[in-house]
Coordinates of C-alpha atoms and ligand atoms in Angstrom, one line a residue:
M245 CA 84.2 109.3 69.7
I246 CA 82.3 107.2 72.2
T247 CA 78.6 107.3 72.4
L248 CA 77.2 106.8 75.8
L249 CA 73.7 105.7 76.6
D250 CA 72.5 107.5 79.7
Y251 CA 68.9 106.5 80.6
G252 CA 69.0 108.8 83.7
A253 CA 69.7 106.6 86.7
G254 CA 73.0 106.2 88.6
N255 CA 76.5 107.3 88.2
V256 CA 77.0 107.8 84.5
R257 CA 79.4 110.7 85.3
S258 CA 82.1 108.3 86.4
V259 CA 81.9 106.3 83.1
I260 CA 82.3 109.6 81.2
N261 CA 85.2 110.7 83.4
A262 CA 86.9 107.3 83.0
I263 CA 86.6 107.5 79.2
E264 CA 87.7 111.1 79.0
S265 CA 90.7 110.3 81.2
L266 CA 91.8 108.1 78.3
G267 CA 91.8 111.1 76.0
E268 CA 88.5 110.1 74.3
T269 CA 85.5 112.3 73.7
V270 CA 82.0 111.2 74.8
R271 CA 78.7 112.1 73.2
V272 CA 75.7 111.3 75.4
V273 CA 72.7 109.8 73.5
A274 CA 69.9 112.4 73.2
T275 CA 67.8 110.8 70.5
A276 CA 67.2 107.4 69.1
E277 CA 69.2 108.4 66.0
D278 CA 72.3 108.9 68.2
I279 CA 72.2 105.2 68.9
L280 CA 72.0 104.2 65.3
S281 CA 74.8 106.5 64.3
A282 CA 77.2 105.5 67.1
E283 CA 80.7 104.4 66.2
K284 CA 81.1 102.6 69.6
L285 CA 78.3 102.5 72.1
V286 CA 78.8 102.2 75.8
F287 CA 75.7 101.3 77.9
P288 CA 76.4 101.6 81.6
G289 CA 73.6 100.8 84.0
V290 CA 72.9 100.9 87.7
G291 CA 69.6 100.7 89.5
A292 CA 66.8 98.3 88.9
F293 CA 66.0 96.3 85.7
G294 CA 62.3 97.2 85.6
N295 CA 63.0 100.9 85.9
M296 CA 65.6 100.7 83.2
M297 CA 63.5 98.9 80.7
E298 CA 60.6 101.2 81.3
I299 CA 62.7 104.3 80.6
L300 CA 64.2 102.7 77.5
H301 CA 60.7 102.1 76.3
R302 CA 59.5 105.6 77.1
K303 CA 62.5 107.1 75.3
A304 CA 61.9 104.9 72.3
Y305 CA 65.4 103.5 72.6
I306 CA 64.4 99.8 72.3
S307 CA 64.3 99.4 68.5
P308 CA 67.4 101.4 67.8
L309 CA 69.3 99.4 70.4
K310 CA 68.1 96.1 68.9
A311 CA 69.0 97.3 65.4
Y312 CA 72.5 98.4 66.6
L313 CA 73.2 95.0 68.3
A314 CA 71.8 93.0 65.4
A315 CA 74.2 94.8 63.1
Q316 CA 77.1 93.5 65.3
R317 CA 78.5 97.0 66.0
P318 CA 80.9 97.7 68.9
F319 CA 79.1 97.7 72.1
L320 CA 80.2 97.7 75.8
G321 CA 77.5 97.0 78.4
I322 CA 78.2 97.5 82.0
C323 CA 76.2 95.9 84.9
L324 CA 72.6 96.6 84.0
G325 CA 73.8 97.2 80.5
L326 CA 74.7 93.5 80.5
H327 CA 71.4 92.4 82.0
A328 CA 69.5 94.4 79.4
L329 CA 70.9 92.1 76.6
F330 CA 68.9 89.1 78.0
E331 CA 65.3 88.1 77.7
S332 CA 64.1 88.7 81.2
S333 CA 65.1 89.3 84.8
E334 CA 64.0 87.9 88.2
E335 CA 64.3 91.5 89.4
A336 CA 61.2 92.5 87.4
F337 CA 59.1 89.6 86.1
T338 CA 56.9 91.7 83.9
A339 CA 59.6 93.7 82.2
E340 CA 61.0 92.3 78.9
G341 CA 64.7 92.6 78.2
L342 CA 66.2 93.3 74.7
G343 CA 66.5 89.5 74.1
F344 CA 69.7 89.9 72.1
L345 CA 71.0 86.9 74.0
K346 CA 69.0 83.9 75.2
G347 CA 68.8 83.5 78.9
T348 CA 67.7 85.3 82.0
V349 CA 69.0 87.3 84.9
K350 CA 68.8 85.6 88.3
R351 CA 69.1 86.7 91.9
F352 CA 72.1 85.4 93.8
D353 CA 71.0 82.3 95.6
V354 CA 73.8 82.1 98.2
T355 CA 74.2 82.0 101.9
R356 CA 76.6 84.9 101.8
A357 CA 75.8 88.6 101.9
V358 CA 73.8 89.9 98.9
P359 CA 74.5 92.3 97.2
H360 CA 77.9 90.9 96.1
I361 CA 79.9 94.1 96.7
G362 CA 83.6 94.5 96.2
W363 CA 86.7 93.5 94.2
N364 CA 86.7 90.0 92.8
G365 CA 88.7 88.3 90.1
L366 CA 87.9 86.9 86.6
A367 CA 88.3 83.3 85.4
I368 CA 88.9 83.8 81.7
Q369 CA 87.0 81.5 79.4
Q370 CA 88.0 82.7 76.0
P371 CA 90.5 85.1 74.3
S372 CA 89.4 88.8 73.9
R373 CA 90.8 92.1 72.7
L374 CA 89.6 93.4 76.1
F375 CA 92.5 91.5 77.8
K376 CA 95.4 93.2 76.0
D377 CA 98.2 93.9 78.5
L378 CA 96.2 92.5 81.4
R379 CA 98.0 89.8 83.6
G380 CA 94.9 87.9 84.4
D381 CA 95.0 88.1 88.2
E382 CA 93.6 91.6 88.4
K383 CA 90.5 92.3 90.5
F384 CA 87.5 94.4 89.3
Y385 CA 84.8 96.1 91.2
F386 CA 81.4 94.4 91.4
V387 CA 78.2 95.6 93.0
H388 CA 75.0 93.6 92.2
S389 CA 72.4 91.3 93.6
Y390 CA 71.6 89.7 90.2
H391 CA 73.7 87.9 87.6
V392 CA 73.1 86.7 84.0
A393 CA 72.6 83.1 83.1
P394 CA 73.1 82.8 79.3
E395 CA 71.8 79.7 77.5
D396 CA 74.7 79.6 75.0
P397 CA 78.0 78.8 76.7
E398 CA 79.9 80.2 73.7
V399 CA 79.1 83.8 74.8
V400 CA 80.7 83.4 78.2
L401 CA 83.8 85.5 78.4
T402 CA 84.6 85.3 82.1
T403 CA 83.2 83.8 85.2
T404 CA 83.6 84.8 88.8
D405 CA 83.0 83.0 92.1
Y406 CA 80.7 84.2 94.8
G407 CA 79.1 81.2 96.6
Y408 CA 79.1 79.6 93.1
S409 CA 80.5 80.4 89.7
F410 CA 78.5 83.0 87.8
V411 CA 79.0 84.7 84.4
S412 CA 80.8 88.0 84.9
A413 CA 81.3 89.0 81.3
I414 CA 80.0 88.0 77.8
Q415 CA 81.3 88.4 74.3
Q416 CA 79.7 87.9 71.0
G417 CA 81.8 89.3 68.2
P418 CA 82.3 93.1 68.9
I419 CA 79.6 93.0 71.5
V420 CA 80.9 92.7 75.0
A421 CA 79.4 93.4 78.4
T422 CA 80.7 93.1 82.0
Q423 CA 79.0 92.6 85.3
F424 CA 81.8 94.5 87.0
H425 CA 82.4 98.2 86.7
P426 CA 85.6 99.0 84.7
E427 CA 85.1 102.7 85.5
K428 CA 85.4 101.9 89.2
S429 CA 88.1 99.3 89.0
G430 CA 91.2 101.5 89.2
R431 CA 94.0 101.1 86.7
S432 CA 92.9 97.6 85.6
G433 CA 89.5 98.9 84.8
L434 CA 90.8 101.8 82.8
K435 CA 93.1 99.4 80.8
L436 CA 90.0 97.3 80.0
L437 CA 88.1 100.4 78.9
E438 CA 91.0 101.5 76.8
N439 CA 91.1 98.1 75.1
F440 CA 87.5 98.4 74.2
I441 CA 88.1 101.8 72.7
R442 CA 91.5 101.2 71.0
A443 CA 92.7 97.7 70.9
G444 CA 92.9 96.2 67.4
N445 CA 91.2 93.0 66.4
T446 CA 93.7 90.6 68.0
A447 CA 92.2 88.6 70.8
H448 CA 94.5 88.1 73.8
V449 CA 94.7 85.5 76.5
P450 CA 96.3 86.8 79.8
E451 CA 99.3 85.0 81.2
I452 CA 97.6 84.0 84.4
R453 CA 94.5 81.9 84.1
R454 CA 92.6 81.2 87.3
C455 CA 89.9 78.5 87.7
H456 CA 88.4 80.2 90.7
T457 CA 88.3 83.7 92.1
R458 CA 87.8 85.2 95.5
L459 CA 86.2 88.4 96.8
A460 CA 88.7 90.7 98.5
K461 CA 88.2 92.3 101.9
R462 CA 87.9 96.0 101.2
I463 CA 90.1 98.7 102.8
I464 CA 88.2 102.0 102.9
A465 CA 89.6 105.4 103.6
C466 CA 87.1 107.8 105.3
L467 CA 87.2 111.6 105.1
D468 CA 85.0 113.4 107.6
V469 CA 84.5 116.8 106.0
R470 CA 83.2 120.0 107.4
T471 CA 83.7 123.8 107.3
N472 CA 86.0 125.1 109.9
D473 CA 85.6 128.4 111.8
R474 CA 87.3 130.3 109.0
G475 CA 84.9 128.9 106.5
D476 CA 87.3 126.5 104.8
L477 CA 86.1 123.0 103.9
V478 CA 88.5 120.7 105.6
V479 CA 89.0 117.0 106.3
T480 CA 88.7 116.7 110.1
K481 CA 88.9 113.9 112.6
G482 CA 87.3 113.4 115.9
D483 CA 88.3 111.7 119.1
Q484 CA 85.1 109.9 120.0
Y485 CA 83.4 112.4 117.6
D486 CA 84.9 115.5 119.2
V487 CA 86.7 117.2 116.3
R488 CA 87.9 120.3 118.1
E489 CA 91.4 120.7 119.6
A490 CA 92.1 123.8 121.7
G491 CA 88.8 125.1 120.5
E492 CA 89.6 124.8 116.8
V493 CA 88.3 122.2 114.3
R494 CA 91.2 119.9 113.5
N495 CA 92.4 120.4 109.9
L496 CA 94.0 117.3 108.4
G497 CA 93.9 118.3 104.8
Q498 CA 91.8 119.1 101.7
P499 CA 89.2 116.6 100.7
V500 CA 89.9 116.4 97.0
E501 CA 93.7 116.1 97.5
L502 CA 93.4 113.5 100.2
A503 CA 91.0 111.4 98.2
R504 CA 93.3 111.4 95.3
R505 CA 96.2 110.4 97.5
Y506 CA 94.2 107.4 98.9
Y507 CA 93.3 106.3 95.4
Q508 CA 96.9 106.3 94.4
E509 CA 97.9 104.4 97.5
G510 CA 95.4 101.6 96.8
A511 CA 92.3 102.4 98.8
D512 CA 89.5 100.1 97.6
E513 CA 86.8 102.7 98.2
I514 CA 86.6 106.3 99.5
T515 CA 83.9 107.6 101.8
F516 CA 83.2 111.3 102.4
L517 CA 81.0 112.1 105.4
N518 CA 79.7 115.7 105.6
I519 CA 79.6 115.5 109.4
T520 CA 77.6 118.7 109.9
G521 CA 75.1 117.7 107.2
F522 CA 72.4 117.1 109.8
R523 CA 72.1 120.8 110.4
D524 CA 73.0 122.1 106.9
F525 CA 71.1 121.5 103.8
P526 CA 73.4 119.7 101.3
L527 CA 72.0 121.2 98.2
E528 CA 73.0 124.6 99.6
D529 CA 76.2 123.2 100.8
M530 CA 77.5 123.1 97.2
P531 CA 81.2 122.5 98.2
M532 CA 80.4 118.9 98.9
L533 CA 79.0 118.5 95.4
E534 CA 82.0 120.2 94.0
V535 CA 84.3 117.9 96.0
L536 CA 82.6 114.9 94.4
R537 CA 82.7 116.3 90.9
Q538 CA 86.4 117.0 91.2
T539 CA 87.3 113.8 92.9
S540 CA 85.4 111.6 90.4
R541 CA 87.4 113.2 87.6
N542 CA 90.5 111.2 88.5
V543 CA 89.6 108.8 91.3
F544 CA 88.4 105.5 89.7
V545 CA 87.2 103.6 92.8
P546 CA 83.8 103.7 94.3
L547 CA 82.9 106.9 96.2
T548 CA 80.3 107.1 99.0
I549 CA 78.9 110.3 100.3
G550 CA 77.0 110.8 103.5
G551 CA 75.6 113.6 105.6
G552 CA 72.3 115.4 105.4
I553 CA 70.4 112.9 103.2
R554 CA 66.8 113.4 104.2
N555 CA 63.6 115.2 103.2
Y556 CA 64.1 119.0 103.6
T557 CA 62.1 122.2 103.4
D558 CA 64.2 125.3 102.6
V559 CA 63.7 128.8 104.0
N560 CA 61.4 129.7 101.1
G561 CA 59.2 126.8 101.9
R562 CA 60.3 124.6 98.9
S563 CA 60.4 121.0 99.8
Y564 CA 63.1 118.6 98.6
S565 CA 62.9 114.8 99.0
A566 CA 65.8 112.7 100.2
L567 CA 65.7 111.1 96.8
E568 CA 66.3 114.5 95.1
V569 CA 69.3 115.2 97.5
A570 CA 70.7 111.7 96.7
S571 CA 70.2 112.2 93.0
E572 CA 72.2 115.3 93.0
Y573 CA 75.1 113.4 94.7
F574 CA 74.8 110.6 92.2
R575 CA 74.9 113.1 89.3
S576 CA 78.0 114.6 90.8
G577 CA 79.9 111.4 90.9
A578 CA 78.8 109.4 94.0
D579 CA 78.3 105.6 93.6
K580 CA 76.6 105.2 97.0
I581 CA 75.0 107.5 99.5
S582 CA 75.0 107.0 103.2
I583 CA 72.2 107.8 105.5
G584 CA 72.8 108.4 109.3
S585 CA 70.4 110.3 111.4
D586 CA 67.4 109.9 109.1
A587 CA 67.8 106.1 109.2
V588 CA 67.2 106.1 112.9
A589 CA 64.0 108.2 112.5
I590 CA 62.8 105.9 109.7
V591 CA 63.3 102.7 111.6
E592 CA 61.7 104.2 114.7
A593 CA 58.6 105.0 112.6
Y594 CA 58.7 101.6 111.0
R595 CA 58.9 99.8 114.3
K596 CA 56.1 101.9 115.8
S597 CA 53.7 101.4 112.9
G598 CA 54.8 97.9 112.0
R599 CA 54.6 98.6 108.3
K600 CA 56.8 100.1 105.6
S601 CA 55.7 103.5 104.5
G602 CA 57.1 102.9 101.0
D603 CA 58.3 106.5 100.8
S604 CA 61.1 106.7 103.4
A605 CA 64.5 107.8 102.1
I606 CA 65.8 104.3 102.3
E607 CA 63.0 102.8 100.2
A608 CA 62.8 105.6 97.7
I609 CA 66.5 105.7 97.0
A610 CA 66.8 101.9 96.8
R611 CA 63.9 101.7 94.4
V612 CA 65.5 104.1 91.9
Y613 CA 69.2 103.4 92.4
G614 CA 69.1 99.9 93.8
S615 CA 69.8 98.7 97.3
Q616 CA 73.5 98.5 96.7
A617 CA 73.6 102.3 96.5
V618 CA 72.1 102.8 100.0
V619 CA 74.5 102.6 102.9
I620 CA 73.4 103.1 106.5
S621 CA 75.9 104.8 108.7
I622 CA 75.3 103.8 112.4
D623 CA 76.8 105.9 115.2
P624 CA 76.4 103.7 118.3
R625 CA 77.7 104.1 121.8
R626 CA 78.0 101.4 124.5
V627 CA 75.6 101.5 127.4
Y628 CA 76.5 99.0 130.2
V629 CA 73.8 97.1 132.2
H630 CA 74.1 94.6 135.0
E631 CA 71.6 92.0 133.6
P632 CA 70.9 90.8 130.1
D633 CA 67.2 91.6 130.4
A634 CA 67.7 95.0 132.1
V635 CA 66.5 96.8 128.9
P636 CA 64.3 95.9 126.0
H637 CA 67.2 96.1 123.6
H638 CA 69.7 93.7 122.0
V639 CA 72.1 93.1 124.9
I640 CA 75.4 91.3 124.6
E641 CA 77.7 89.8 127.2
T642 CA 81.0 91.7 127.0
A643 CA 84.6 90.7 127.7
F644 CA 85.3 94.4 128.6
P645 CA 83.3 95.1 131.8
G646 CA 81.8 98.5 132.5
P647 CA 82.9 101.0 135.2
E648 CA 80.7 99.3 137.8
G649 CA 81.9 95.8 136.7
Q650 CA 78.8 95.3 134.4
H651 CA 79.3 92.3 132.1
Y652 CA 76.5 93.3 129.7
C653 CA 76.0 96.1 127.3
W654 CA 73.9 97.3 124.4
Y655 CA 74.7 99.7 121.7
Q656 CA 72.6 102.8 121.7
C657 CA 72.0 104.6 118.4
T658 CA 72.7 108.2 118.3
V659 CA 71.8 111.0 115.8
K660 CA 73.3 114.4 114.8
G661 CA 76.9 113.2 115.0
G662 CA 76.5 111.5 118.4
R663 CA 74.9 114.5 120.1
E664 CA 71.6 112.8 120.8
G665 CA 71.0 109.2 122.0
R666 CA 67.8 107.4 121.0
D667 CA 65.9 104.5 122.5
L668 CA 67.0 102.1 119.7
D669 CA 69.9 99.7 119.6
A670 CA 72.3 99.2 116.7
V671 CA 71.3 95.6 116.0
S672 CA 67.6 96.6 115.6
L673 CA 68.5 99.6 113.5
A674 CA 70.6 97.4 111.1
R675 CA 67.8 94.8 110.9
G676 CA 65.2 97.5 110.2
C677 CA 67.3 99.2 107.5
E678 CA 67.9 95.8 105.8
A679 CA 64.2 95.1 105.8
L680 CA 63.5 98.5 104.2
G681 CA 66.0 97.8 101.4
A682 CA 69.4 99.2 102.5
G683 CA 72.3 97.5 100.9
E684 CA 75.2 97.9 103.3
I685 CA 75.9 99.0 106.9
L686 CA 78.8 101.4 107.8
L687 CA 79.2 100.5 111.5
N688 CA 81.0 103.2 113.4
C689 CA 81.5 103.1 117.2
I690 CA 81.7 106.3 119.1
D691 CA 83.7 104.7 122.0
R692 CA 86.4 103.6 119.7
D693 CA 86.5 106.4 117.2
G694 CA 89.9 108.1 117.0
T695 CA 91.3 106.0 119.9
N696 CA 93.6 103.8 117.9
T697 CA 92.6 100.9 120.2
G698 CA 91.2 98.6 117.5
F699 CA 87.7 97.9 116.2
D700 CA 84.9 96.9 118.6
L701 CA 84.7 93.3 117.5
E702 CA 81.8 92.5 119.8
L703 CA 79.7 95.2 118.2
I704 CA 80.7 94.0 114.7
N705 CA 79.8 90.4 115.5
A706 CA 76.5 91.4 117.0
V707 CA 75.4 93.4 113.9
K708 CA 76.9 91.1 111.3
S709 CA 75.2 88.1 112.7
A710 CA 71.8 89.9 112.6
V711 CA 71.9 91.0 108.9
S712 CA 72.7 89.4 105.6
I713 CA 73.9 92.6 103.9
P714 CA 77.6 93.5 103.9
V715 CA 79.0 95.3 107.0
I716 CA 81.9 97.8 107.0
A717 CA 83.8 97.8 110.3
S718 CA 84.7 101.3 111.3
S719 CA 86.3 103.2 114.2
G720 CA 89.4 102.6 116.3
A721 CA 92.0 101.2 113.8
G722 CA 95.4 102.0 115.2
C723 CA 97.8 99.6 113.3
A724 CA 97.8 97.1 110.5
D725 CA 97.2 94.3 113.0
H726 CA 93.8 95.6 113.8
F727 CA 92.7 94.9 110.3
R728 CA 94.0 91.3 110.5
E729 CA 92.0 91.0 113.8
V730 CA 88.8 92.4 112.4
F731 CA 88.9 90.0 109.4
S732 CA 89.9 86.9 111.4
Q733 CA 87.5 87.5 114.3
T734 CA 84.4 88.8 112.5
E735 CA 82.7 88.3 109.2
A736 CA 82.9 92.0 108.2
E737 CA 83.3 92.4 104.5
S738 CA 85.4 95.6 104.8
A739 CA 87.2 97.8 107.2
L740 CA 87.3 101.6 107.3
A741 CA 89.8 103.9 108.9
A742 CA 90.5 107.6 109.0
G743 CA 93.0 108.9 111.5
I744 CA 95.9 106.5 110.9
F745 CA 95.7 107.3 107.1
H746 CA 95.4 111.0 107.5
R747 CA 98.3 111.2 109.9
R748 CA 100.4 108.9 107.8
E749 CA 100.8 106.5 110.7
V750 CA 100.1 103.5 108.6
A751 CA 99.9 103.3 104.8
I752 CA 97.1 101.6 103.0
E753 CA 99.6 99.5 101.3
T754 CA 101.1 98.4 104.6
V755 CA 97.7 97.3 105.8
K756 CA 97.2 95.3 102.6
Q757 CA 100.6 93.7 102.6
S758 CA 100.1 92.6 106.2
L759 CA 96.9 90.9 105.2
V760 CA 98.4 88.9 102.4
G761 CA 98.1 85.2 103.3
Q762 CA 95.6 86.0 106.0
A763 CA 92.7 87.5 104.0
E764 CA 92.0 88.0 100.3
V765 CA 93.0 91.6 99.4
R766 CA 93.5 93.6 96.2
V767 CA 97.2 94.4 96.0
Ligands
1PR967 O1 73.3 112.0 110.1 O2 72.8 111.5 107.8 O3 73.6 113.7 108.4 O4 75.2 111.8 108.5 C1 76.2 112.4 109.2 C2 77.4 111.5 109.0 O5 78.5 112.1 109.7 C3 77.2 110.2 109.7 O6 77.7 109.2 108.9 C4 78.1 110.2 111.0 O7 78.7 109.0 111.2 C5 79.1 111.3 110.6 N1 79.6 112.1 111.7 C6 78.8 113.0 112.3 N2 79.6 113.6 113.3 C7 80.8 113.0 113.3 C8 81.9 113.4 114.1 O8 83.0 112.7 114.1 N3 81.7 114.4 115.0 N4 81.8 111.3 111.9 C9 80.8 112.1 112.3 C10 81.7 110.0 112.0 C11 83.1 108.3 112.1 C12 83.8 107.5 111.1 C13 85.3 107.7 111.3 C14 85.7 106.4 111.8 C15 87.1 106.0 111.7 N5 83.0 109.6 111.8 O9 83.4 107.8 109.8 O10 85.8 108.0 110.1 O11 85.3 106.3 113.2 O12 87.9 106.8 112.5 P1 89.3 106.3 113.0 O13 89.8 105.4 112.1 O14 90.1 107.6 113.1 O15 89.0 105.7 114.4 P2 73.6 112.3 108.7

C-alpha cells in the first residue's frame, strides 16, 4: 500500500489514478500518525511553496515528515514535494522548508519563457532503482517556475537543461524526488512510478546517457465539448466557431473516448473546452466534471479544462467564486484551467483602474494553484485598417491584405465564443493576463478556426513577442506541414489542433514524425 500526502492543493487525483493503474492501493494521509506508519510515502505537490508549508504546519505534518525522512524510509516527492525537502525557497522568503537537504529553491533565471512547461529529458548522474527498464532518452512532463539547488552534489540524480542545467531529481538512499510529474508523463512516467513501488534494491543505469536535454514542442489535441440538441454531450467542431451543419450541432465523437484515443496516439496534452460554458454554470454542468474524472483514470498526460470559469451566482442566490469552480475541476483531474471570456473582463477592468484588484479569477487561482495552472484562451478576430495608427490598438502590418486592400490589421478580442467583439486587442489582453499571473496563452484565431489553411503566424508572432509566458498556437492546422511552419516561423512552444485529428485526416504520430529533425518532439 502506498501512502499519499495530500495537503489539499492541485491535482492529487491524477497521482492516485496513476498508482492505482499499476494495481496498487492508495491510502491518503488523514492524520500525522498516517505519515509515521507509511510503508512508502508519496508526496506530490503543485501550487505555491508558501501556501504548501503553511498548510503542512497547520495540519501538524512537519514533525512526522521530518521523522519519516530522518529514518530513511521510502519516499517519493514530486514537484513541490521535492522543493519541500530543502531549507527555503525564493518563492516565499519567509517560509521555512523541511531542511532535510541543504540548499534552496531558486526561480529560473533565463531569457526563455517561464514557467518551464512541457516534455524534457533527463541527463542521468547516478544509478538508481527508478531507472529499471528505462532507455534513458525518454521525456518527462515538467511544469514549474522554480528549481532546487542542492549544496551536496552527491544527491543529484538527474539534471535537465532549460536555458541552463538544473537539478531535475534527487536521491539519497531510499528517498527520491523529481521535479517532473511521473503521473503526467505517459508510459515512461508510469514505469518510473512502478519502479519506485516495486523495483528491488538494484540500481540501474539506462543504456542511453545524455549530457544535455531539450524541451520538446508540444502537440495538443483539443476537444470542443457541448450538449447537442438531443441533450448528448458531444465533441463538436466549428468552422470559424460555427458548430452547426444543416441546423444540427456537429457530432465528432464522445469526449472520454476521443481523449483516450489521443493519449494512445501520442498527444502531449489534451484540452477540453466546454464551449457553451459562458452561458451554463459548470458546477451544475456535472457531465464535464465526470468527463474529467473518467479521462484522468487512464490518460496520463496533462489535461486542461476551459469554459465557464468565473464568479457566479446561482438561481438560489448562492455565490461561487471562480476559484471554487476551478478547484472542482482540479479535484476532478484537471491540471490546468483555461479562462476565456472572463479574462477579457478582468483585463478591461485592470486597464481601466490601472491596478490589480487581487481577487480576479486569474490572480486568485494563480495564488493557490500556481501560475502554471492558469491558461488564458484568447478568441481573436482580424479587423483590417488602412493606417497603422487608425485605432488605439496593437496594429500589425500584414502580408495578407484585407478586402479593401488594407495592409494593416489588429486582432479584436471576443467573448462568449466569438459572439461579442470587445474594444481590446489580443496583444494587450495577453500582456494584461501575464501581469496578473497567468502562466500560458492558448491563442485561437476565429478567422482560421476549422479552415485547414494553417496557423495565423502573424498573430502568433505579435502575441509571442509581447509576453514571456508560453504560447500555444491554435486554429487552422490542415496538414503536418503547418506544424513545421508554426515551429520554424514563430517561437510558439506548442501547437494545438482539433478538426484534422477528429476527422482522422492526419494522425498525431504523423505530425510528430514529420517534425523529427526540424523541431524537438516527444516520439
Ligand atoms: O469563455 O471562459 O467560457 O470559455 C469558453 C471556451 O470555449 C473558450 O476557450 C473558447 O475558445 C471556446 N469556444 C467557445 N465557442 C467556441 C466555438 O467554437 N464556437 N471553441 C469555442 C473554440 C477553438 C479552438 C479549436 C481550434 C483548433 N475552439 O479550441 O479547437 O481553433 O481548431 P482546428 O484545428 O479545427 O482549426 P469561457
